[in-house]
Amino acid sequence: MFLAENAAESASTFAVFDIFMVVITVLIVAGLVRLLRQRQNKNIFAIGFTVVSLIVFLIADVKMVSGW
């Protein structure tokens, strides 16, 4: 009985959507690096929006991985 309860509690909550979250986070990082490497005419609004999006996705990824 005790083992069955522990097995039910330790069941993984991994979903296929988690892979998409990680891939989107990597794409946001690549976009931020690309925006920051521009030599001239840096778009400050786009950089700020990307940084905020990256923060939101990193927090979501941390919560997602902690639930595994």
PDB file of C-alpha atoms in Angstrom:
ATOM      1  CA  MET A   1       0.000   0.000   0.000  1.00  0.00           C
ATOM      2  CA  PHE A   2       2.761   2.408   0.962  1.00  0.00           C
ATOM      3  CA  LEU A   3       4.674   1.726  -2.259  1.00  0.00           C
ATOM      4  CA  ALA A   4       1.574   2.262  -4.365  1.00  0.00           C
ATOM      5  CA  GLU A   5       0.984   5.656  -2.761  1.00  0.00           C
ATOM      6  CA  ASN A   6       4.583   6.721  -3.360  1.00  0.00           C
ATOM      7  CA  ALA A   7       4.421   5.578  -6.967  1.00  0.00           C
ATOM      8  CA  ALA A   8       1.293   7.631  -7.546  1.00  0.00           C
ATOM      9  CA  GLU A   9       2.859  10.713  -5.964  1.00  0.00           C
ATOM     10  CA  SER A  10       6.090  10.423  -7.933  1.00  0.00           C
ATOM     11  CA  ALA A  11       4.350  10.072 -11.295  1.00  0.00           C
ATOM     12  CA  SER A  12       5.829  12.446 -13.821  1.00  0.00           C
ATOM     13  CA  THR A  13       3.787  15.405 -15.014  1.00  0.00           C
ATOM     14  CA  PHE A  14       5.818  15.681 -18.226  1.00  0.00           C
ATOM     15  CA  ALA A  15       3.751  16.698 -21.243  1.00  0.00           C
ATOM     16  CA  VAL A  16       4.616  17.107 -24.911  1.00  0.00           C
ATOM     17  CA  PHE A  17       3.859  20.825 -24.615  1.00  0.00           C
ATOM     18  CA  ASP A  18       6.898  21.149 -22.307  1.00  0.00           C
ATOM     19  CA  ILE A  19       9.201  20.523 -25.274  1.00  0.00           C
ATOM     20  CA  PHE A  20       7.594  23.415 -27.155  1.00  0.00           C
ATOM     21  CA  MET A  21       8.098  25.708 -24.170  1.00  0.00           C
ATOM     22  CA  VAL A  22      11.817  24.942 -24.091  1.00  0.00           C
ATOM     23  CA  VAL A  23      12.160  25.354 -27.874  1.00  0.00           C
ATOM     24  CA  ILE A  24      10.384  28.721 -27.786  1.00  0.00           C
ATOM     25  CA  THR A  25      12.670  29.849 -24.945  1.00  0.00           C
ATOM     26  CA  VAL A  26      15.723  28.935 -27.027  1.00  0.00           C
ATOM     27  CA  LEU A  27      14.296  30.868 -29.993  1.00  0.00           C
ATOM     28  CA  ILE A  28      13.738  33.929 -27.800  1.00  0.00           C
ATOM     29  CA  VAL A  29      17.355  33.751 -26.593  1.00  0.00           C
ATOM     30  CA  ALA A  30      18.573  33.497 -30.210  1.00  0.00           C
ATOM     31  CA  GLY A  31      16.442  36.499 -31.165  1.00  0.00           C
ATOM     32  CA  LEU A  32      17.772  38.533 -28.253  1.00  0.00           C
ATOM     33  CA  VAL A  33      21.366  37.739 -29.194  1.00  0.00           C
ATOM     34  CA  ARG A  34      20.626  38.734 -32.781  1.00  0.00           C
ATOM     35  CA  LEU A  35      19.063  42.025 -31.678  1.00  0.00           C
ATOM     36  CA  LEU A  36      21.994  42.836 -29.396  1.00  0.00           C
ATOM     37  CA  ARG A  37      24.621  42.070 -32.062  1.00  0.00           C
ATOM     38  CA  GLN A  38      23.287  44.663 -34.500  1.00  0.00           C
ATOM     39  CA  ARG A  39      25.924  47.305 -35.142  1.00  0.00           C
ATOM     40  CA  GLN A  40      23.676  50.268 -35.818  1.00  0.00           C
ATOM     41  CA  ASN A  41      20.049  51.247 -35.392  1.00  0.00           C
ATOM     42  CA  LYS A  42      19.349  49.039 -32.380  1.00  0.00           C
ATOM     43  CA  ASN A  43      15.639  48.729 -31.764  1.00  0.00           C
ATOM     44  CA  ILE A  44      15.360  49.420 -28.030  1.00  0.00           C
ATOM     45  CA  PHE A  45      11.645  48.567 -27.923  1.00  0.00           C
ATOM     46  CA  ALA A  46      12.261  45.152 -29.509  1.00  0.00           C
ATOM     47  CA  ILE A  47      15.132  44.458 -27.108  1.00  0.00           C
ATOM     48  CA  GLY A  48      12.985  45.380 -24.106  1.00  0.00           C
ATOM     49  CA  PHE A  49      10.044  43.305 -25.317  1.00  0.00           C
ATOM     50  CA  THR A  50      12.343  40.331 -25.904  1.00  0.00           C
ATOM     51  CA  VAL A  51      13.894  40.641 -22.450  1.00  0.00           C
ATOM     52  CA  VAL A  52      10.460  40.712 -20.795  1.00  0.00           C
ATOM     53  CA  SER A  53       9.321  37.729 -22.875  1.00  0.00           C
ATOM     54  CA  LEU A  54      12.489  35.842 -21.977  1.00  0.00           C
ATOM     55  CA  ILE A  55      11.969  36.494 -18.274  1.00  0.00           C
ATOM     56  CA  VAL A  56       8.376  35.232 -18.467  1.00  0.00           C
ATOM     57  CA  PHE A  57       9.372  32.098 -20.365  1.00  0.00           C
ATOM     58  CA  LEU A  58      12.309  31.373 -18.049  1.00  0.00           C
ATOM     59  CA  ILE A  59      10.032  31.602 -15.016  1.00  0.00           C
ATOM     60  CA  ALA A  60       7.527  29.301 -16.736  1.00  0.00           C
ATOM     61  CA  ASP A  61      10.306  26.849 -17.619  1.00  0.00           C
ATOM     62  CA  VAL A  62      11.589  26.786 -14.042  1.00  0.00           C
ATOM     63  CA  LYS A  63       8.078  26.122 -12.707  1.00  0.00           C
ATOM     64  CA  MET A  64       7.538  23.485 -15.384  1.00  0.00           C
ATOM     65  CA  VAL A  65      10.780  21.628 -14.635  1.00  0.00           C
ATOM     66  CA  SER A  66      10.238  21.803 -10.882  1.00  0.00           C
ATOM     67  CA  GLY A  67       6.913  20.015 -11.418  1.00  0.00           C
ATOM     68  CA  TRP A  68       8.546  17.064 -13.156  1.00  0.00           C
TER      69      TRP A  68
END
